Tab-separated table of C-alpha atoms and ligand atoms in Angstrom:
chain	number	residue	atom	x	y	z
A	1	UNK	CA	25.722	15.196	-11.083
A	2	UNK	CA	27.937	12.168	-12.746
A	3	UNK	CA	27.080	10.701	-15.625
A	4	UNK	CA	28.132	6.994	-16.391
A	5	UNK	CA	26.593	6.828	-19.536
A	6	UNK	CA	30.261	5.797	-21.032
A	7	UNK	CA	31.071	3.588	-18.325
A	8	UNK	CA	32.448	0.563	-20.242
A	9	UNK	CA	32.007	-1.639	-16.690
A	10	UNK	CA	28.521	-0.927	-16.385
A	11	UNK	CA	27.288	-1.243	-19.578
A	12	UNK	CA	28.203	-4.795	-19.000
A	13	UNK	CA	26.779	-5.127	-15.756
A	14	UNK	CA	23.515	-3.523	-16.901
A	15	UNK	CA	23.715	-6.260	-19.761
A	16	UNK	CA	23.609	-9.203	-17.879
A	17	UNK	CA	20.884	-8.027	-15.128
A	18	UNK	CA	17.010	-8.063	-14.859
A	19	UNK	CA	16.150	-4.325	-15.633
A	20	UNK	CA	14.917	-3.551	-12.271
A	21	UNK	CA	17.580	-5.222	-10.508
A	22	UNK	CA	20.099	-3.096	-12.924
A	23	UNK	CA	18.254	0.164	-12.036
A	24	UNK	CA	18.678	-0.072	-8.713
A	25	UNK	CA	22.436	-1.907	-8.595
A	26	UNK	CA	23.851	1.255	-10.594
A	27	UNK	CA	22.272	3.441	-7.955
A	28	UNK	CA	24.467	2.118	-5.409
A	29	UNK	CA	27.282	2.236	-7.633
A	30	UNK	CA	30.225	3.628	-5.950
A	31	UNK	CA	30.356	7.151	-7.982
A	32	UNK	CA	33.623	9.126	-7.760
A	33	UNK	CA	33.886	11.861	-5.668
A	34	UNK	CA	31.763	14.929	-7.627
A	35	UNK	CA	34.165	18.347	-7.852
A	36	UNK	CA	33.276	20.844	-6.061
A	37	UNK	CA	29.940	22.547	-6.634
A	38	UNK	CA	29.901	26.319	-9.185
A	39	UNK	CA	29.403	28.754	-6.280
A	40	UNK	CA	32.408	27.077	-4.445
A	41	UNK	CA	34.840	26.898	-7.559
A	42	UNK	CA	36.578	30.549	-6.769
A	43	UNK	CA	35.756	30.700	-3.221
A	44	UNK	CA	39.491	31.922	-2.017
A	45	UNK	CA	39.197	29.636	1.663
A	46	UNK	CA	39.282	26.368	-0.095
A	47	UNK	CA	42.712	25.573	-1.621
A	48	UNK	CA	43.001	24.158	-5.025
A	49	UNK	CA	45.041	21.025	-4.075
A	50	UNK	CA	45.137	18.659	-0.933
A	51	UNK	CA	47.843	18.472	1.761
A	52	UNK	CA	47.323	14.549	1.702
A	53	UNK	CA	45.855	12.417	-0.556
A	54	UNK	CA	45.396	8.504	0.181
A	55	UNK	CA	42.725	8.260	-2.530
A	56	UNK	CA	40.304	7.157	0.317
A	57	UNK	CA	40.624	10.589	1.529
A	58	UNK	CA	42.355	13.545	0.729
A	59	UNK	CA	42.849	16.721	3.153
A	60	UNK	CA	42.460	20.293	2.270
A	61	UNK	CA	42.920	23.556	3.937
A	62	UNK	CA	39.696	25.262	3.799
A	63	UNK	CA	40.271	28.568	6.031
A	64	UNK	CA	42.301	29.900	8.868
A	65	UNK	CA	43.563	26.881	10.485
A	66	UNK	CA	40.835	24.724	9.289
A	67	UNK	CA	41.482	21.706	7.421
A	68	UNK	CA	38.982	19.348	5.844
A	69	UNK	CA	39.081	15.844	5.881
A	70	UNK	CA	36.924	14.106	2.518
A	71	UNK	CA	36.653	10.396	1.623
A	72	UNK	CA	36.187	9.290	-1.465
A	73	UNK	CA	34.646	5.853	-1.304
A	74	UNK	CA	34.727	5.068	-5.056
A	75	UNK	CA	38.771	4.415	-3.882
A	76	UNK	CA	37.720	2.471	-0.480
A	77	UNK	CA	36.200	2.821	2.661
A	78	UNK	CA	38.767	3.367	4.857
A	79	UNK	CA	37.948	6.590	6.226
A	80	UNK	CA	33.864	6.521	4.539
A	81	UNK	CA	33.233	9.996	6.302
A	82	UNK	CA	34.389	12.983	5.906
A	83	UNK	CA	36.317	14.514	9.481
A	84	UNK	CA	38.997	17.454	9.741
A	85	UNK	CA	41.221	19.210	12.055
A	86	UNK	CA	40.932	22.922	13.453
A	87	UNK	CA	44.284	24.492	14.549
A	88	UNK	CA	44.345	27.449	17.490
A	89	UNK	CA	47.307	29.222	18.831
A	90	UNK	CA	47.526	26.866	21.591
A	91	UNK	CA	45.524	23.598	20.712
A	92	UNK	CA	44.111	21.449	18.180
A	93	UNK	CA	41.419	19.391	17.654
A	94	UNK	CA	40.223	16.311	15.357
A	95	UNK	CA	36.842	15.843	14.107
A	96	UNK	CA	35.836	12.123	13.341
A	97	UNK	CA	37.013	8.397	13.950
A	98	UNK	CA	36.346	7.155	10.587
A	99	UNK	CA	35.342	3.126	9.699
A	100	UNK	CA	38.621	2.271	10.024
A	101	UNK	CA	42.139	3.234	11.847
A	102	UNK	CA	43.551	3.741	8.168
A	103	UNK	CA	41.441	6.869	8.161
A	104	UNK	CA	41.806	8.175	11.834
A	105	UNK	CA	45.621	7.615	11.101
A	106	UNK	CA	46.083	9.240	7.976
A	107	UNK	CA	43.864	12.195	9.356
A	108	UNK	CA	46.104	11.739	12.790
A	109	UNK	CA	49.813	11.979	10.879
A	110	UNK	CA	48.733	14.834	8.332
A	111	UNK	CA	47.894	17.039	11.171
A	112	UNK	CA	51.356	15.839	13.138
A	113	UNK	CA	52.878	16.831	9.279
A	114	UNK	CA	51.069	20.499	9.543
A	115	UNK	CA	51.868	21.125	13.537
A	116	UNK	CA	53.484	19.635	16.643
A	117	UNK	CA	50.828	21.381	18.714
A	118	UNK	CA	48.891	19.906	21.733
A	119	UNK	CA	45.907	18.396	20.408
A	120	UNK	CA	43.365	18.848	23.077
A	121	UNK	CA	40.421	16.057	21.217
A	122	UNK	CA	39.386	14.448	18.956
A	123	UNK	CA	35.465	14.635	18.750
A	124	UNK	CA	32.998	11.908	17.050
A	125	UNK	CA	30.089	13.851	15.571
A	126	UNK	CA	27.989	10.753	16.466
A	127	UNK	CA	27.830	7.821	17.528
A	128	UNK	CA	28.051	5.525	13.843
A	129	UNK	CA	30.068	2.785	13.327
A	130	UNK	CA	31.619	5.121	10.285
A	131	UNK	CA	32.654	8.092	12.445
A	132	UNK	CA	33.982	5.968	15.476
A	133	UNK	CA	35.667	2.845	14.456
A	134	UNK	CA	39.088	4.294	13.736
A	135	UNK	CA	38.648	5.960	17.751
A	136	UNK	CA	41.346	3.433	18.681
A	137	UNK	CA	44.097	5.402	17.265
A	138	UNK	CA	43.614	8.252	18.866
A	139	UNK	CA	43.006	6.426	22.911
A	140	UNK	CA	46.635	4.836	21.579
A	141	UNK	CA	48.441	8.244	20.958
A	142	UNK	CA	47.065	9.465	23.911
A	143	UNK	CA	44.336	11.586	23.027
A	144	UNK	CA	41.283	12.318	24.662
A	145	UNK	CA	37.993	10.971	22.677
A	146	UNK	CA	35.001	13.587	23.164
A	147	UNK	CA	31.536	12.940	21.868
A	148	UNK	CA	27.593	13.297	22.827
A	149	UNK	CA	27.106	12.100	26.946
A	150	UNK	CA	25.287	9.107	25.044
A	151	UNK	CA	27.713	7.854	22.412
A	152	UNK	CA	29.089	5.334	24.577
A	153	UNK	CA	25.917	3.882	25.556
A	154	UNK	CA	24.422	3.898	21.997
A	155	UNK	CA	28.091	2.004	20.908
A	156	UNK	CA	27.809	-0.155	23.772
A	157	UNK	CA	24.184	-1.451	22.947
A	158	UNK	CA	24.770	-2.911	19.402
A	159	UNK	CA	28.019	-3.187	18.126
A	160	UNK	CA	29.523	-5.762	21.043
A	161	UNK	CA	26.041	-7.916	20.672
A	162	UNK	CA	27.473	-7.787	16.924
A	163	UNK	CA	30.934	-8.989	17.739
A	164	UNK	CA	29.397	-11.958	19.580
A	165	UNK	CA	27.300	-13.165	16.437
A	166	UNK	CA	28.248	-14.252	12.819
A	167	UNK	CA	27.332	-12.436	10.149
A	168	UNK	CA	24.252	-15.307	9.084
A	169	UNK	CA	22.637	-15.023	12.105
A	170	UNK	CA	22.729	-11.574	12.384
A	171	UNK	CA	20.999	-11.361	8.683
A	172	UNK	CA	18.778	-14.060	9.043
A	173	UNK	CA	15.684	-12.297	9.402
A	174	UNK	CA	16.630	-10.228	6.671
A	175	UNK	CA	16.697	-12.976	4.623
A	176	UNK	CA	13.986	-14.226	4.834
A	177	UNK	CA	12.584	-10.942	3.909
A	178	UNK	CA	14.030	-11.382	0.621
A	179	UNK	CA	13.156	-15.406	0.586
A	180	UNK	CA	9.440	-13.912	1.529
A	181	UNK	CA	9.277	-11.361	-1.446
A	182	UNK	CA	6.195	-10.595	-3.160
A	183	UNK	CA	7.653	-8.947	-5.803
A	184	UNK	CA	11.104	-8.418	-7.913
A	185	UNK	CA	11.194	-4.580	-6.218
A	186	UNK	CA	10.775	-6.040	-2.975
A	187	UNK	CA	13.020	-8.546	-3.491
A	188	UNK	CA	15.252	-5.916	-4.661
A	189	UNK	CA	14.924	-3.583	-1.901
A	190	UNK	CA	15.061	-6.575	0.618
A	191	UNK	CA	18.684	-7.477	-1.012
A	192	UNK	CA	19.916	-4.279	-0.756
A	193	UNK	CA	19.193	-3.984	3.213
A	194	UNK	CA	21.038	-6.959	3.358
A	195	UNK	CA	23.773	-4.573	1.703
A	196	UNK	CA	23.397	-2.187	3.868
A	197	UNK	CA	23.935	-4.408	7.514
A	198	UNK	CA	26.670	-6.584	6.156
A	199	UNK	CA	28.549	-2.983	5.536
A	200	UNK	CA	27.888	-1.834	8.814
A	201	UNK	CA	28.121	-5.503	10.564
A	202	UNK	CA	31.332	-6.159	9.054
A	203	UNK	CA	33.848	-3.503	9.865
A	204	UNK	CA	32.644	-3.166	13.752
A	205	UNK	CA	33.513	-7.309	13.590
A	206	UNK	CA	36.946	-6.419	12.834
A	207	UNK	CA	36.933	-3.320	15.003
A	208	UNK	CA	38.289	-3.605	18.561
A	209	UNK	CA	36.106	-0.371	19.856
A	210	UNK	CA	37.412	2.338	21.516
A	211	UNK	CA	34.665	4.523	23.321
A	212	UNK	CA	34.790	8.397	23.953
A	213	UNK	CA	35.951	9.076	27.247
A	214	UNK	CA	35.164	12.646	27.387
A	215	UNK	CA	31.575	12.983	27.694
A	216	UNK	CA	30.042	16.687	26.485
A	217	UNK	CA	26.528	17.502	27.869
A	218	UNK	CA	24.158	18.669	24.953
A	219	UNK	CA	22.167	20.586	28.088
A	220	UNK	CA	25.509	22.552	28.368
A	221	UNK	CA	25.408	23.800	24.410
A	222	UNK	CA	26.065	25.640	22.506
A	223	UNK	CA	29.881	25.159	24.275
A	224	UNK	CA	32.674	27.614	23.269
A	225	UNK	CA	36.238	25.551	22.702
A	226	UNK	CA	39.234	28.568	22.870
A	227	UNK	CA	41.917	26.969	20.809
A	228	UNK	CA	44.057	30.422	20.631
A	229	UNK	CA	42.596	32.672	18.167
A	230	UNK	CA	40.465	30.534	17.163
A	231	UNK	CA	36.737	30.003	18.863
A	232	UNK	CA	34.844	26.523	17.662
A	233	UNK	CA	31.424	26.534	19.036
A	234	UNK	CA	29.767	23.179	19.361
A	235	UNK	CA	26.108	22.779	18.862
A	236	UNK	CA	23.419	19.840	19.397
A	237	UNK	CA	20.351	18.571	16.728
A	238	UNK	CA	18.531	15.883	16.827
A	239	UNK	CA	18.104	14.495	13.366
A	240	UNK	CA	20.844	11.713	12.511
A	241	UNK	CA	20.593	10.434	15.648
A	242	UNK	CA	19.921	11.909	18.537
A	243	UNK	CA	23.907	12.312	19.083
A	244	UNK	CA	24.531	14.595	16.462
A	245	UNK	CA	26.903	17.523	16.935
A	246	UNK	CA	28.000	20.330	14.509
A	247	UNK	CA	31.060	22.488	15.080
A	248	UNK	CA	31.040	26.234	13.811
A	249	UNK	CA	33.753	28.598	13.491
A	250	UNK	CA	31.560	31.859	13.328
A	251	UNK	CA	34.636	34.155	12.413
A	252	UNK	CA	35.016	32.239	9.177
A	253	UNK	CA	31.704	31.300	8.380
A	254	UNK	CA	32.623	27.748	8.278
A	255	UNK	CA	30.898	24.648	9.847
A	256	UNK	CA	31.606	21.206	10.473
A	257	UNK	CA	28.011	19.074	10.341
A	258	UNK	CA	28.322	15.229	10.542
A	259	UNK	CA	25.598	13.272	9.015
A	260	UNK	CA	23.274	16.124	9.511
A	261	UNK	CA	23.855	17.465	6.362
A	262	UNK	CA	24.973	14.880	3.366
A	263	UNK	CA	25.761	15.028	0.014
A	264	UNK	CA	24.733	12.783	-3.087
A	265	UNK	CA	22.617	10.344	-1.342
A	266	UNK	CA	19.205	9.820	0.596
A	267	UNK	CA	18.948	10.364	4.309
A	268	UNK	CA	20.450	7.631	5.950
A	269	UNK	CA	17.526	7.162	8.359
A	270	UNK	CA	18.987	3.840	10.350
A	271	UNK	CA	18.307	5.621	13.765
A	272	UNK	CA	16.981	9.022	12.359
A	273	UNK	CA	14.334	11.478	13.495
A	274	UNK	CA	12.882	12.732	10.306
A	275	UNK	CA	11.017	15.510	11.244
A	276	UNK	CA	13.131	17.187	13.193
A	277	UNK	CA	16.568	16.444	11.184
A	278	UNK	CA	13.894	18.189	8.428
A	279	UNK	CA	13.958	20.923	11.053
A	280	UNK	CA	17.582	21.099	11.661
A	281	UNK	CA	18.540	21.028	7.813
A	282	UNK	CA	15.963	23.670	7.197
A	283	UNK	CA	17.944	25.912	10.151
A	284	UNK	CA	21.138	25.819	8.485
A	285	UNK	CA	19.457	26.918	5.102
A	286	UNK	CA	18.872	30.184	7.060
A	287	UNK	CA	22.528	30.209	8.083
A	288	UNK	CA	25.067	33.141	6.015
A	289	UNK	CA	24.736	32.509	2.573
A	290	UNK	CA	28.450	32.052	2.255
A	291	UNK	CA	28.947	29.902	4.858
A	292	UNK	CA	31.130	26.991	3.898
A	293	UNK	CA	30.022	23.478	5.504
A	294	UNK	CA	32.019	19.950	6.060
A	295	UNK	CA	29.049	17.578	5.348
A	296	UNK	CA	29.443	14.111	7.327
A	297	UNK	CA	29.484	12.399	3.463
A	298	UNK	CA	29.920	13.891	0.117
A	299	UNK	CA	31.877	16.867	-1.483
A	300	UNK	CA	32.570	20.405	0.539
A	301	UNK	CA	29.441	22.608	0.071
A	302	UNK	CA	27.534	25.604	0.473
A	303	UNK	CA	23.835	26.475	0.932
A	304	UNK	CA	23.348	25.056	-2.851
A	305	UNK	CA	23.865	21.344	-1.075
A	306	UNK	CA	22.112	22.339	1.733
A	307	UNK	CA	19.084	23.324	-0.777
A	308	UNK	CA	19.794	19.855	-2.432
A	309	UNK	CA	19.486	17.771	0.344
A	310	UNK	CA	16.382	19.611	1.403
A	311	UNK	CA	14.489	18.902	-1.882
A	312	UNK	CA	15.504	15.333	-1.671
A	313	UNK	CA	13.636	15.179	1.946
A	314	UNK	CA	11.051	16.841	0.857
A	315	UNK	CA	10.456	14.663	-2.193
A	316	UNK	CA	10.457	11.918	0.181
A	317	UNK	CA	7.403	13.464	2.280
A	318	UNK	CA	5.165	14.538	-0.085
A	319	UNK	CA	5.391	10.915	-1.978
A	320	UNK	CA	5.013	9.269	1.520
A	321	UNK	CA	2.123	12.021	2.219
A	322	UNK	CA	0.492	11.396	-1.169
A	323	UNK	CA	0.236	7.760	-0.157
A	324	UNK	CA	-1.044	8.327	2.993
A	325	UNK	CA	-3.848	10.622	2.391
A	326	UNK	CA	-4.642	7.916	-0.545
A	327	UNK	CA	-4.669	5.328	2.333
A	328	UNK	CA	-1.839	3.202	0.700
A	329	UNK	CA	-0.594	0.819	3.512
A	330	UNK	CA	3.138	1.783	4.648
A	331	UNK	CA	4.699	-1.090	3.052
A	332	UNK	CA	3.241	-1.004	-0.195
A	333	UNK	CA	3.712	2.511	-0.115
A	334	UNK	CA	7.066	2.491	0.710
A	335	UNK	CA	8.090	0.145	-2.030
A	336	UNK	CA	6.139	2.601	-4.377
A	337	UNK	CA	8.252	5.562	-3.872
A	338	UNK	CA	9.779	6.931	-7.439
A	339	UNK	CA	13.478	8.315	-7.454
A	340	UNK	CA	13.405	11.276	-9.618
A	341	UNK	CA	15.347	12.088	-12.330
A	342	UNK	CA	17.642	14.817	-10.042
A	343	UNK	CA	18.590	11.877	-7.576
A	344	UNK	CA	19.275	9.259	-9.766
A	345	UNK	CA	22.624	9.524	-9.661
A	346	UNK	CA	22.226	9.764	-5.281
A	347	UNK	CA	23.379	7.015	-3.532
A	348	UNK	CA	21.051	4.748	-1.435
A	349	UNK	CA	22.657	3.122	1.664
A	350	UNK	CA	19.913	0.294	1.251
A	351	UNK	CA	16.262	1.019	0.443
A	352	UNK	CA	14.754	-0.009	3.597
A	353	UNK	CA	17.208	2.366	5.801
A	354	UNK	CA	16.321	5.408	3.512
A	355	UNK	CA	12.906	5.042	2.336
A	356	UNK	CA	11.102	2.265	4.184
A	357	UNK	CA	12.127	3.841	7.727
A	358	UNK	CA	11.091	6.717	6.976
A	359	UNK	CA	8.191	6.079	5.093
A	360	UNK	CA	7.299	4.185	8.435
A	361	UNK	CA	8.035	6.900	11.010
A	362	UNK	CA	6.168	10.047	8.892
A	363	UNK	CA	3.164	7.155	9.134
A	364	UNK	CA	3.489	7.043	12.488
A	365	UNK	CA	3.565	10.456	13.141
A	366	UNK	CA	0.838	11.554	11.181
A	367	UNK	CA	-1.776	9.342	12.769
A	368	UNK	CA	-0.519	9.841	16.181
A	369	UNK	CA	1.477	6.308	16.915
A	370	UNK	CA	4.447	6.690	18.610
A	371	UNK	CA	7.263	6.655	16.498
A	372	UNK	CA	9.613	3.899	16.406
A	373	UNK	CA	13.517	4.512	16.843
A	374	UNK	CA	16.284	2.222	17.164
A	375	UNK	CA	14.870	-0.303	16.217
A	376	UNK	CA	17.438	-1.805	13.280
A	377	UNK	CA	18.476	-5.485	15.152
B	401	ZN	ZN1	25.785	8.318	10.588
């Protein structure tokens, strides 16, 4: 966990803001990139330095033609996920599009500096603005662009509507959430969804978007790709979204998740399924306990993160299940919800796309409503 207790720039900042404004400003603070976790220090697949580094990201060898890609955003957004590259015998592929075509470059030329082999795909875990922006790069270098049969659609429903409005009228309801405030935490919370949009609404304004055009069927999975000596097995969860993929290399005990699995933040629950991403994370706690996964954000990790981000969904459920059985409406109760001390330090991508949301969907489930999804425009 980071500490910024010596942080000259935030003392200041903390100085000049309303407590509760402070408290939850240094929780999106853009912490550096935490090193890797105890069990993973000696583990002999992950080597000690990068191939690349562009501060934004840096690439790593992690096994047997396996290479992972992992963005730092405390040094910019450019690539904002994590991605990576698996090399066969015969035939590569790419894992990730990234916010920007900085990151699906770099990721793009160090695999061109590693091998000059075919590269059969690269593969967008899902369908988020910060996994498929960068797609462009690869349609332009001639390589395919797989992803979930529905990624295109799910693209094609909000981010063009986006690239026809300005940014204002796009967050106008949103603020007047935060012109409506009842209270210095909502008002608070309310500002920080506005955080969370413009960051999404931005970069696909600046994006010209480049769909997958290699559609995988999730009623076909799990789907064996043979890249010569090397087997990657492609699975389907709902959770993230209900495009989520995860690629395992069995032999090597190694697994690429997407936004299924994060680390250091809440559950980015913009077009989530709860429940069942609770499901999905609890199924790869019963995976080998030295498997080694890529998490769609945050640092390389074993079942310890997997453990982590399970408590921190859990913590979420039993203070939105407290509430409920207390009959505390939704809202209030959503704006009630205490971080604990352990996730202090975990990033929030805005309150109301982490705890309101899902606050709002356990609601629904437990009295029987139907359960709203993407809903976010
Ligand atoms: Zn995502």
């Amino acid at each position: 966990m980071n500490n910024f207790s010596n942080s000259f720039s935030r003392r200041n900042f903390l100085a000049g803001a309303s407590s509760l404004g402070a408290l939850y400003a240094a929780s999106r603070f853009a912490l550096p990139l935490p090193a890797l976790a105890a069990p993973l220090i000696d583990d002999p697949r992950i080597a000690p330095q990068p191939i690349a580094d562009k501060g934004f990201a840096s690439i790593r060898k992690i096994g047997n033609g396996l290479y992972a890609t992992i963005a730092d955003r405390s040094k910019g957004l450019q690539a904002r996920c994590n991605g990576g590259f698996l090399i066969g015998r015969d035939a590569a592929i790419m894992l990730e599009g990234f916010q920007t075509t900085l990151g699906s470059s770099f990721q793009l030329e160090t695999l061109r500096s590693v091998t000059q082999i075919p590269i059969r795909a690269a593969i967008n875990t899902h369908w988020h603005f910060d996994h498929t922006l960068g797609n462009s790069v690869y349609g332009g270098a001639g390589i395919p662009v797989w992803a979930h049969a529905d990624v295109p659609a799910r693209i094609a429903a909000y981010y063009p509507k986006w690239q026809a409005q300005d940014l204002n009228t796009y967050l106008a309801p949103w603020q007047k959430r935060v012109a409506d405030a009842k209270s210095d935490s909502q008002r608070e919370h309310a500002k920080s969804d506005i955080e969370g949009l413009s960051g999404m609404f931005v970069p696909v304004s600046q994006t010209v978007l480049a769909l997958p055009n290699h559609l995988l069927d999730p009623a076909k999975m799990p789907m064996e790709i043979d890249l010569g000596g090397l087997t990657v097995v492609v699975e389907h969860y709902i959770g993230h979204t209900d495009t989520d993929l995860i690629f395992r290399v069995p032999d090597q005990n190694i697994i690429y998740t997407g936004d299924l699995l994060t680390g250091g933040q809440y559950p980015v629950n913009i077009n989530g399924y709860p429940t069942k991403w609770r499901e999905t994370v609890a199924k790869f706690a019963t995976f080998d306990k030295n498997t080694l996964f890529v998490p769609g954000h945050g640092q390389i990790m074993g079942q310890e993160g997997v453990a982590e981000m399970r408590s921190c969904f859990d913590d979420v459920a039993e203070q939105a299940e407290k509430s409920y059985k207390a009959g505390v409406p939704v809202e209030d109760a959503a704006e009630r919800y205490v971080v604990p001390e352990k996730f202090k330090n975990y990033r929030m991508f805005s309150w109301g796309f982490t705890i309101t949301r899902t606050y709002e969907q356990f609601y629904a489930e437990w009295s029987g409503k139907p359960v709203k999804i993407l809903n976010y425009s």
